[in-house]
mmCIF file of C-alpha atoms in Angstrom:
data_model
loop_
_atom_site.group_PDB
_atom_site.id
_atom_site.type_symbol
_atom_site.label_atom_id
_atom_site.label_comp_id
_atom_site.label_asym_id
_atom_site.label_seq_id
_atom_site.Cartn_x
_atom_site.Cartn_y
_atom_site.Cartn_z
ATOM 1 C CA VAL A 263 32.332 26.805 -107.372
ATOM 2 C CA THR A 264 29.146 27.158 -109.514
ATOM 3 C CA GLY A 265 30.031 28.877 -113.108
ATOM 4 C CA ALA A 266 32.964 27.417 -113.497
ATOM 5 C CA SER A 267 33.715 27.601 -116.904
ATOM 6 C CA THR A 268 35.140 31.019 -117.688
ATOM 7 C CA GLY A 269 36.697 34.005 -115.755
ATOM 8 C CA ILE A 270 36.454 33.979 -111.680
ATOM 9 C CA GLY A 271 34.473 30.825 -111.588
ATOM 10 C CA TYR A 272 37.646 29.237 -113.923
ATOM 11 C CA ALA A 273 40.541 31.492 -111.697
ATOM 12 C CA THR A 274 38.692 30.017 -108.789
ATOM 13 C CA VAL A 275 38.456 26.772 -109.700
ATOM 14 C CA ARG A 276 42.547 26.696 -110.463
ATOM 15 C CA ARG A 277 43.577 28.350 -107.362
ATOM 16 C CA LEU A 278 41.631 26.025 -105.546
ATOM 17 C CA ALA A 279 42.586 22.857 -107.714
ATOM 18 C CA ALA A 280 46.307 24.095 -107.195
ATOM 19 C CA GLY A 281 46.166 24.506 -103.192
ATOM 20 C CA GLY A 282 45.397 20.754 -103.280
ATOM 21 C CA TRP A 283 41.498 21.292 -103.196
ATOM 22 C CA LYS A 284 38.989 18.187 -104.544
ATOM 23 C CA VAL A 285 36.800 21.013 -106.787
ATOM 24 C CA TRP A 286 33.742 20.175 -108.242
ATOM 25 C CA GLY A 287 33.144 22.890 -110.998
ATOM 26 C CA GLY A 288 29.188 23.378 -112.311
ATOM 27 C CA VAL A 289 28.873 24.310 -115.646
ATOM 28 C CA ARG A 290 26.350 24.322 -118.399
ATOM 29 C CA SER A 291 27.569 23.008 -121.297
ATOM 30 C CA SER A 292 29.760 19.550 -122.159
ATOM 31 C CA SER A 293 32.145 21.750 -123.589
ATOM 32 C CA ASP A 294 33.005 23.359 -120.505
ATOM 33 C CA SER A 295 33.360 20.186 -118.638
ATOM 34 C CA LEU A 296 35.887 19.237 -120.630
ATOM 35 C CA GLN A 297 38.004 22.443 -120.388
ATOM 36 C CA ILE A 298 37.623 22.198 -116.479
ATOM 37 C CA GLU A 299 37.801 18.452 -116.387
ATOM 38 C CA ARG A 300 42.029 19.504 -118.095
ATOM 39 C CA LEU A 301 42.464 20.478 -114.524
ATOM 40 C CA ASP A 302 44.233 17.891 -112.046
ATOM 41 C CA GLY A 303 42.065 17.598 -109.117
ATOM 42 C CA VAL A 304 38.522 18.585 -110.595
ATOM 43 C CA SER A 305 35.300 16.942 -111.680
ATOM 44 C CA SER A 306 32.946 18.698 -113.605
ATOM 45 C CA LEU A 307 29.435 19.106 -112.755
ATOM 46 C CA ARG A 308 27.310 20.376 -115.087
ATOM 47 C CA ILE A 309 24.233 22.219 -113.539
ATOM 48 C CA ASP A 310 22.227 25.383 -114.759
ATOM 49 C CA VAL A 311 21.270 27.294 -111.236
ATOM 50 C CA THR A 312 17.567 28.186 -112.911
ATOM 51 C CA ASP A 313 17.093 23.833 -112.615
ATOM 52 C CA ASP A 314 15.958 22.921 -109.860
ATOM 53 C CA GLU A 315 16.068 19.391 -109.990
ATOM 54 C CA GLN A 316 19.442 19.720 -112.642
ATOM 55 C CA THR A 317 20.728 22.351 -109.013
ATOM 56 C CA LYS A 318 19.824 19.429 -106.803
ATOM 57 C CA THR A 319 21.426 15.696 -108.863
ATOM 58 C CA ALA A 320 24.461 18.259 -109.036
ATOM 59 C CA PHE A 321 24.872 18.689 -105.291
ATOM 60 C CA GLY A 322 23.765 14.753 -104.846
ATOM 61 C CA GLU A 323 26.709 13.468 -106.885
ATOM 62 C CA VAL A 324 29.106 15.768 -105.123
ATOM 63 C CA ALA A 325 26.685 14.444 -101.798
ATOM 64 C CA ASP A 326 27.570 11.021 -103.242
ATOM 65 C CA SER A 327 31.638 11.376 -103.451
ATOM 66 C CA ARG A 328 32.046 12.984 -100.036
ATOM 67 C CA GLY A 329 29.702 10.825 -97.903
ATOM 68 C CA ARG A 330 30.448 11.906 -94.185
ATOM 69 C CA LEU A 331 33.068 14.019 -95.293
ATOM 70 C CA GLY A 332 30.712 16.577 -96.032
ATOM 71 C CA LEU A 333 31.905 20.403 -98.071
ATOM 72 C CA ASP A 334 33.770 22.778 -96.696
ATOM 73 C CA LEU A 335 33.489 25.182 -99.244
ATOM 74 C CA LEU A 336 31.045 26.637 -101.275
ATOM 75 C CA VAL A 337 31.440 29.177 -103.994
ATOM 76 C CA VAL A 338 28.030 30.227 -105.915
ATOM 77 C CA ASN A 339 29.570 32.772 -109.119
ATOM 78 C CA ALA A 340 27.057 31.388 -111.691
ATOM 79 C CA GLY A 341 25.997 35.097 -112.607
ATOM 80 C CA VAL A 342 23.831 36.741 -115.583
ATOM 81 C CA LEU A 343 23.843 40.625 -116.620
ATOM 82 C CA VAL A 344 21.360 42.637 -118.079
ATOM 83 C CA GLY A 345 22.119 46.266 -119.217
ATOM 84 C CA GLY A 346 20.106 48.291 -121.370
ATOM 85 C CA PRO A 347 18.180 52.044 -120.438
ATOM 86 C CA LEU A 348 15.161 51.139 -118.149
ATOM 87 C CA GLU A 349 12.536 51.371 -120.670
ATOM 88 C CA TYR A 350 13.060 49.141 -123.193
ATOM 89 C CA VAL A 351 15.006 45.975 -120.888
ATOM 90 C CA THR A 352 11.252 43.375 -120.596
ATOM 91 C CA PRO A 353 10.334 41.784 -117.620
ATOM 92 C CA GLU A 354 11.274 38.425 -119.571
ATOM 93 C CA GLU A 355 15.170 40.125 -119.169
ATOM 94 C CA TRP A 356 14.177 41.215 -115.707
ATOM 95 C CA ARG A 357 12.959 37.364 -114.778
ATOM 96 C CA ARG A 358 15.897 36.091 -116.242
ATOM 97 C CA GLN A 359 18.734 38.018 -114.274
ATOM 98 C CA PHE A 360 17.102 37.332 -111.218
ATOM 99 C CA ASP A 361 16.368 33.791 -112.147
ATOM 100 C CA VAL A 362 20.225 33.274 -112.079
ATOM 101 C CA ASN A 363 21.646 36.088 -109.900
ATOM 102 C CA VAL A 364 19.133 35.815 -106.667
ATOM 103 C CA VAL A 365 17.074 32.205 -106.828
ATOM 104 C CA GLY A 366 20.435 30.245 -108.512
ATOM 105 C CA VAL A 367 22.583 31.364 -105.415
ATOM 106 C CA ALA A 368 19.616 30.670 -102.690
ATOM 107 C CA SER A 369 18.841 27.267 -104.781
ATOM 108 C CA SER A 370 22.692 26.861 -105.009
ATOM 109 C CA ILE A 371 23.258 27.525 -101.087
ATOM 110 C CA ARG A 372 19.986 25.305 -99.936
ATOM 111 C CA CYS A 373 21.319 22.276 -102.053
ATOM 112 C CA ALA A 374 24.907 23.056 -100.326
ATOM 113 C CA LEU A 375 23.413 22.839 -96.958
ATOM 114 C CA PRO A 376 23.166 19.531 -95.492
ATOM 115 C CA MET A 377 26.594 18.734 -96.562
ATOM 116 C CA LEU A 378 27.922 21.900 -95.302
ATOM 117 C CA ARG A 379 26.589 20.996 -92.375
ATOM 118 C CA LEU A 380 28.913 17.355 -92.017
ATOM 119 C CA SER A 381 32.340 19.805 -92.527
ATOM 120 C CA ASN A 382 34.652 21.362 -89.179
ATOM 121 C CA ASP A 383 34.735 25.125 -90.918
ATOM 122 C CA PRO A 384 32.537 25.050 -93.906
ATOM 123 C CA ARG A 385 32.085 28.173 -95.701
ATOM 124 C CA ILE A 386 30.145 30.001 -98.212
ATOM 125 C CA VAL A 387 31.423 32.432 -100.991
ATOM 126 C CA VAL A 388 28.997 34.435 -103.142
ATOM 127 C CA VAL A 389 30.850 36.910 -105.962
ATOM 128 C CA GLY A 390 28.479 39.961 -105.888
ATOM 129 C CA SER A 391 29.186 43.161 -107.531
ATOM 130 C CA ILE A 392 30.747 46.238 -106.386
ATOM 131 C CA ASN A 393 27.634 47.288 -108.685
ATOM 132 C CA SER A 394 24.970 46.233 -105.559
ATOM 133 C CA ARG A 395 26.720 48.816 -103.839
ATOM 134 C CA VAL A 396 27.748 51.469 -106.829
ATOM 135 C CA GLY A 397 24.364 52.221 -109.150
ATOM 136 C CA VAL A 398 25.824 52.799 -112.936
ATOM 137 C CA PRO A 399 23.778 53.700 -115.636
ATOM 138 C CA LEU A 400 22.311 50.903 -118.222
ATOM 139 C CA LEU A 401 22.645 48.247 -115.579
ATOM 140 C CA SER A 402 19.924 48.153 -113.588
ATOM 141 C CA PRO A 403 19.001 44.818 -113.690
ATOM 142 C CA TYR A 404 22.668 43.502 -112.876
ATOM 143 C CA ALA A 405 22.349 46.001 -110.231
ATOM 144 C CA ALA A 406 19.174 45.425 -108.899
ATOM 145 C CA SER A 407 20.030 41.311 -108.640
ATOM 146 C CA LYS A 408 23.132 41.857 -106.998
ATOM 147 C CA HIS A 409 21.874 44.163 -104.237
ATOM 148 C CA ALA A 410 19.663 41.972 -103.768
ATOM 149 C CA LEU A 411 22.452 39.777 -102.299
ATOM 150 C CA VAL A 412 23.273 41.642 -100.002
ATOM 151 C CA GLY A 413 19.881 41.488 -98.548
ATOM 152 C CA LEU A 414 19.894 37.449 -98.785
ATOM 153 C CA LEU A 415 23.156 36.914 -97.613
ATOM 154 C CA SER A 416 22.289 39.462 -94.035
ATOM 155 C CA SER A 417 19.190 37.029 -93.194
ATOM 156 C CA LEU A 418 21.116 34.298 -93.926
ATOM 157 C CA ARG A 419 24.341 35.244 -91.551
ATOM 158 C CA ARG A 420 21.444 35.554 -88.587
ATOM 159 C CA GLU A 421 19.384 31.698 -89.728
ATOM 160 C CA LEU A 422 22.900 29.877 -89.684
ATOM 161 C CA GLY A 423 24.139 31.813 -86.723
ATOM 162 C CA PRO A 424 27.483 30.677 -85.079
ATOM 163 C CA THR A 425 27.167 27.780 -85.422
ATOM 164 C CA GLY A 426 26.408 27.320 -89.379
ATOM 165 C CA PRO A 427 28.994 28.032 -91.984
ATOM 166 C CA ARG A 428 30.432 30.983 -92.284
ATOM 167 C CA VAL A 429 28.930 33.400 -95.209
ATOM 168 C CA THR A 430 31.423 35.693 -97.337
ATOM 169 C CA LEU A 431 29.597 38.010 -99.937
ATOM 170 C CA ILE A 432 33.148 39.125 -102.527
ATOM 171 C CA GLU A 433 31.834 42.707 -104.755
ATOM 172 C CA PRO A 434 34.418 43.033 -107.423
ATOM 173 C CA GLY A 435 34.407 46.251 -109.684
ATOM 174 C CA ALA A 436 34.883 45.372 -113.094
ATOM 175 C CA VAL A 437 37.198 41.959 -114.002
ATOM 176 C CA GLN A 438 37.862 41.654 -117.181
ATOM 177 C CA THR A 439 35.831 38.894 -118.241
ATOM 178 C CA PRO A 440 33.249 37.341 -120.643
ATOM 179 C CA LEU A 441 30.525 38.847 -118.775
ATOM 180 C CA TRP A 442 31.956 42.259 -119.330
#
């Protein structure tokens, strides 16, 4: 589970662990690692999805731990929200928005696919947003990044075909989390 330190990611980690899953929660800081490692059945992974080497290393740790068992489920939840009037959002802010919410998603999936292929029933779940479907003033960068996930995952489903991992995009509305 990427983006496991707060909000939907943390709730997902807790729910999966309570259901008996062995869970790895991807976090960016050591304090976040300590928080989620207090949960039974949960290990933390230091991962910034915008850092390709760190992403490869984190998924490599999971692969080393799982071996030939593979990975049954990848939940890609890491995300950021850049907002404001379009005329004031800088190109650097746009890049950050897409680096985390689109490129980071693709990178996480790419690194997990070899492990997912070892599972009998592999699944990829990506947390998007209702803002991919409904535009909201002052959230153009966020909405554009979440809309990009619709295209990415639509293509990925066809690329992986009927024998690949099942791919699901969840598009929640506003949820009371630190992101909002």
